[in-house]
Amino acid sequence: GENVEQHPSTLSVQEGDSAVIKCTYSDSASNYFPWYKQELGKRPQLIIDIRSNVGEKKDQRIAVTLNKTAKHFSLHITETQPEDSAVYFCAAGDGKTSYDKVIFGPGTSLSVIP
Amino acid sequence: GAGVSQSPSNKVTEKGKDVELRCDPISGHTALYWYRQRLGQGLEFLIYFQGNSAPDKSGLPSDRFSAERTGESVSTLTIQRTQQEDSAVYLCASSLVAGGQEQFFGPGTRLTVL
């Protein structure tokens, strides 16, 4: 089955700097890659997703890039703000079930220092 | 509109007892997922329901865990003979249809096994 790795596990940046989180996946048939943000004590929420027919997607200060050949994808947050502090989870869609199910990475705890 | 709801929000039980956790998905959502999140850890996939198809139970950690869903409505996750290592937050999520759709998470049930 699909296996998703995520790095780094923790990340601290100064407010205004950029943050990059990287994920790799194992199943070359995966074709859906969402990112979820989980603030302390809250439920995960989708912030951006990308499908395998595009290489990059941007939404304001957030962007995601996908390299299908290398089987990795990354989340980029620019001009970080304290409210960006949270745990971020990447995920990859299980191609065996037509990406009905996604497998999550272990998460990255991002701290933005004011 | 109403989001995903879960009950109870907190459950404390004694080792060896059975527990039942409930999830009410968003109306009209055909896909429903259960995850386990241990303290400070990632989202561990447990089981996935999609419409009337056979559920994907590949993530259930042992035969003490089972789940049911009636049609496209309520789901219950049952843990029999609970162990201390079952202590975690159990999150339910639903999505509109299969195929790479946003998952909407419930608030979770925090299970503590003494």
Short mmCIF file of C-alpha atoms in Angstrom, two decimals:
data_model
loop_
_atom_site.label_atom_id
_atom_site.label_comp_id
_atom_site.label_asym_id
_atom_site.label_seq_id
_atom_site.Cartn_x
_atom_site.Cartn_y
_atom_site.Cartn_z
CA GLY A 1 0.00 0.00 0.00
CA GLU A 2 0.87 3.66 -0.09
CA ASN A 3 3.49 5.04 2.30
CA VAL A 4 4.00 8.77 2.83
CA GLU A 5 7.04 10.32 4.47
CA GLN A 6 7.27 13.95 5.52
CA HIS A 7 10.18 16.22 6.46
CA PRO A 8 11.02 17.99 8.64
CA SER A 9 9.04 16.82 11.65
CA THR A 10 9.43 20.25 13.27
CA LEU A 11 10.19 23.62 11.72
CA SER A 12 10.71 27.03 13.27
CA VAL A 13 10.84 30.18 11.17
CA GLN A 14 10.86 33.89 11.84
CA GLU A 15 7.72 35.78 10.96
CA GLY A 16 7.92 36.92 7.36
CA ASP A 17 10.26 34.14 6.27
CA SER A 18 9.25 31.24 4.04
CA ALA A 19 8.59 27.68 5.15
CA VAL A 20 8.95 24.56 3.03
CA ILE A 21 7.67 21.10 3.92
CA LYS A 22 8.53 18.11 1.76
CA CYS A 23 6.78 14.79 1.29
CA THR A 24 7.56 11.62 -0.62
CA TYR A 25 5.20 8.82 -1.53
CA SER A 26 5.68 5.26 -2.66
CA ASP A 27 2.77 4.35 -4.94
CA SER A 28 3.38 5.69 -8.43
CA ALA A 29 -0.36 5.30 -9.15
CA SER A 30 -1.28 7.95 -6.57
CA ASN A 31 -2.76 10.96 -8.26
CA TYR A 32 -4.25 13.20 -5.57
CA PHE A 33 -2.14 15.10 -3.02
CA PRO A 34 -3.90 17.23 -0.39
CA TRP A 35 -2.42 19.23 2.46
CA TYR A 36 -4.22 19.65 5.77
CA LYS A 37 -3.55 22.10 8.60
CA GLN A 38 -4.33 21.21 12.20
CA GLU A 39 -4.17 23.97 14.77
CA LEU A 40 -3.65 23.00 18.39
CA GLY A 41 -6.72 21.25 19.76
CA LYS A 42 -8.65 21.59 16.52
CA ARG A 43 -9.62 19.33 13.67
CA PRO A 44 -7.59 19.07 10.45
CA GLN A 45 -8.72 21.30 7.59
CA LEU A 46 -7.80 21.19 3.92
CA ILE A 47 -5.67 24.14 2.83
CA ILE A 48 -4.67 23.17 -0.69
CA ASP A 49 -4.53 20.12 -2.94
CA ILE A 50 -2.97 19.17 -6.25
CA ARG A 51 -3.68 16.50 -8.79
CA SER A 52 -1.17 14.69 -10.92
CA ASN A 53 -2.06 16.52 -14.12
CA VAL A 54 -0.45 19.74 -12.85
CA GLY A 55 3.00 20.48 -11.48
CA GLU A 56 2.23 23.49 -9.33
CA LYS A 57 -0.71 25.21 -7.71
CA LYS A 58 -0.81 28.47 -5.80
CA ASP A 59 -3.33 30.07 -3.47
CA GLN A 60 -2.24 33.42 -2.05
CA ARG A 61 0.73 32.73 0.27
CA ILE A 62 0.53 28.95 -0.15
CA ALA A 63 1.84 26.91 -3.05
CA VAL A 64 2.30 23.22 -3.69
CA THR A 65 4.62 21.62 -6.22
CA LEU A 66 4.55 18.05 -7.48
CA ASN A 67 7.27 15.97 -9.11
CA LYS A 68 5.65 12.71 -10.22
CA THR A 69 8.87 11.29 -11.61
CA ALA A 70 10.62 11.61 -8.27
CA LYS A 71 7.41 10.92 -6.32
CA HIS A 72 7.66 13.94 -4.12
CA PHE A 73 5.64 17.07 -3.46
CA SER A 74 6.19 20.13 -1.34
CA LEU A 75 4.24 22.84 0.47
CA HIS A 76 5.60 26.37 0.35
CA ILE A 77 4.33 29.10 2.66
CA THR A 78 5.63 32.60 1.99
CA GLU A 79 5.56 35.64 4.29
CA THR A 80 4.74 33.44 7.27
CA GLN A 81 2.54 34.82 10.03
CA PRO A 82 2.03 33.63 13.63
CA GLU A 83 -1.37 32.20 12.68
CA ASP A 84 0.43 29.81 10.31
CA SER A 85 1.71 27.98 13.40
CA ALA A 86 0.14 24.52 13.30
CA VAL A 87 0.79 20.91 12.33
CA TYR A 88 0.70 20.34 8.58
CA PHE A 89 -0.11 16.94 7.09
CA CYS A 90 0.51 15.92 3.52
CA ALA A 91 -1.35 12.98 2.01
CA ALA A 92 -1.34 10.88 -1.12
CA GLY A 93 -4.30 9.24 -2.80
CA ASP A 94 -4.24 5.44 -2.92
CA GLY A 95 -4.24 4.66 -6.61
CA LYS A 96 -5.49 1.11 -6.06
CA THR A 97 -8.87 2.48 -5.06
CA SER A 98 -8.91 5.34 -7.56
CA TYR A 99 -7.78 7.74 -4.85
CA ASP A 100 -10.93 7.24 -2.83
CA LYS A 101 -8.71 7.02 0.23
CA VAL A 102 -5.63 9.03 1.11
CA ILE A 103 -2.74 8.07 3.36
CA PHE A 104 -1.38 10.83 5.57
CA GLY A 105 2.21 11.66 6.34
CA PRO A 106 3.32 11.91 9.99
CA GLY A 107 3.00 15.69 10.10
CA THR A 108 5.24 18.76 10.44
CA SER A 109 4.89 21.05 13.43
CA LEU A 110 5.48 24.60 12.19
CA SER A 111 6.21 27.39 14.63
CA VAL A 112 6.31 30.98 13.39
CA ILE A 113 8.23 33.19 15.78
CA PRO A 114 6.96 36.78 15.96
CA GLY B 1 -24.81 24.01 7.36
CA ALA B 2 -24.06 21.33 9.91
CA GLY B 3 -20.63 19.81 9.77
CA VAL B 4 -19.45 16.38 10.83
CA SER B 5 -20.38 15.62 14.41
CA GLN B 6 -19.03 12.99 16.76
CA SER B 7 -20.12 11.69 20.12
CA PRO B 8 -19.14 11.47 22.83
CA SER B 9 -16.53 14.21 22.82
CA ASN B 10 -14.70 12.49 25.67
CA LYS B 11 -14.82 8.93 26.89
CA VAL B 12 -13.01 7.47 29.87
CA THR B 13 -13.21 3.74 30.28
CA GLU B 14 -11.56 0.95 32.16
CA LYS B 15 -9.26 -1.54 30.51
CA GLY B 16 -11.23 -4.48 29.18
CA LYS B 17 -14.49 -2.62 28.61
CA ASP B 18 -16.09 -2.13 25.20
CA VAL B 19 -16.68 1.35 23.79
CA GLU B 20 -18.76 2.65 20.93
CA LEU B 21 -17.99 5.91 19.14
CA ARG B 22 -20.45 7.63 16.86
CA CYS B 23 -20.01 9.76 13.75
CA ASP B 24 -22.66 11.76 11.92
CA PRO B 25 -21.33 12.78 8.49
CA ILE B 26 -22.42 15.76 6.46
CA SER B 27 -25.72 15.00 4.77
CA GLY B 28 -25.19 13.76 1.22
CA HIS B 29 -21.58 12.74 1.75
CA THR B 30 -21.11 9.22 0.46
CA ALA B 31 -17.58 8.62 1.78
CA LEU B 32 -16.77 8.27 5.48
CA TYR B 33 -13.41 7.68 7.12
CA TRP B 34 -12.20 6.84 10.62
CA TYR B 35 -8.73 7.82 11.82
CA ARG B 36 -6.84 7.41 15.09
CA GLN B 37 -4.56 10.20 16.30
CA ARG B 38 -2.35 9.47 19.28
CA LEU B 39 -1.02 12.45 21.23
CA GLY B 40 1.39 14.42 19.08
CA GLN B 41 1.19 11.90 16.27
CA GLY B 42 -0.22 11.74 12.76
CA LEU B 43 -3.51 10.55 11.33
CA GLU B 44 -3.63 6.77 11.28
CA PHE B 45 -6.18 5.44 8.77
CA LEU B 46 -8.55 2.85 10.25
CA ILE B 47 -11.47 2.22 7.90
CA TYR B 48 -13.22 3.76 4.91
CA PHE B 49 -16.84 3.48 3.72
CA GLN B 50 -17.93 4.48 0.23
CA GLY B 51 -21.64 4.26 -0.53
CA ASN B 52 -22.82 0.67 -0.61
CA SER B 53 -19.42 -0.78 -1.48
CA ALA B 54 -17.63 -3.13 0.87
CA PRO B 55 -15.66 -1.04 3.38
CA ASP B 56 -11.89 -0.82 3.25
CA LYS B 57 -10.87 -2.23 6.62
CA SER B 58 -7.16 -2.42 5.88
CA GLY B 59 -6.21 0.01 8.63
CA LEU B 60 -7.93 -1.65 11.56
CA PRO B 61 -5.14 -2.56 14.01
CA SER B 62 -6.72 -5.70 15.44
CA ASP B 63 -9.92 -7.74 15.48
CA ARG B 64 -10.98 -5.80 18.58
CA PHE B 65 -11.81 -2.91 16.25
CA SER B 66 -14.90 -2.90 14.04
CA ALA B 67 -17.08 -0.30 12.38
CA GLU B 68 -20.46 -0.14 10.76
CA ARG B 69 -22.29 2.33 8.62
CA THR B 70 -25.93 2.23 7.66
CA GLY B 71 -26.31 3.42 4.08
CA GLU B 72 -24.86 6.91 3.79
CA SER B 73 -25.62 7.99 7.33
CA VAL B 74 -24.32 7.40 10.81
CA SER B 75 -21.27 5.27 11.49
CA THR B 76 -20.18 3.64 14.72
CA LEU B 77 -16.68 2.51 15.62
CA THR B 78 -16.57 -0.20 18.27
CA ILE B 79 -13.51 -1.15 20.27
CA GLN B 80 -13.85 -4.33 22.28
CA ARG B 81 -11.81 -5.22 25.35
CA THR B 82 -10.08 -1.85 25.35
CA GLN B 83 -6.37 -1.62 26.12
CA GLN B 84 -4.37 1.35 27.36
CA GLU B 85 -2.71 1.68 23.95
CA ASP B 86 -6.15 2.40 22.47
CA SER B 87 -6.07 5.81 24.21
CA ALA B 88 -6.16 8.42 21.45
CA VAL B 89 -8.41 10.87 19.65
CA TYR B 90 -10.61 9.11 17.13
CA LEU B 91 -11.46 11.35 14.19
CA CYS B 92 -14.18 10.82 11.66
CA ALA B 93 -14.26 12.55 8.27
CA SER B 94 -16.66 12.57 5.34
CA SER B 95 -16.38 13.65 1.73
CA LEU B 96 -18.95 14.35 -0.94
CA VAL B 97 -18.03 11.61 -3.37
CA ALA B 98 -15.13 9.34 -4.08
CA GLY B 99 -12.21 10.45 -6.13
CA GLY B 100 -9.95 12.96 -4.48
CA GLN B 101 -12.41 15.10 -2.62
CA GLU B 102 -11.87 17.28 0.44
CA GLN B 103 -12.40 15.44 3.70
CA PHE B 104 -14.34 17.33 6.36
CA PHE B 105 -13.31 16.24 9.84
CA GLY B 106 -15.39 16.00 12.95
CA PRO B 107 -14.17 17.31 16.33
CA GLY B 108 -13.06 13.86 17.41
CA THR B 109 -13.68 11.65 20.42
CA ARG B 110 -10.92 11.62 23.01
CA LEU B 111 -10.72 8.09 24.41
CA THR B 112 -8.85 7.43 27.63
CA VAL B 113 -8.41 3.85 28.78
CA LEU B 114 -7.39 3.58 32.43
#
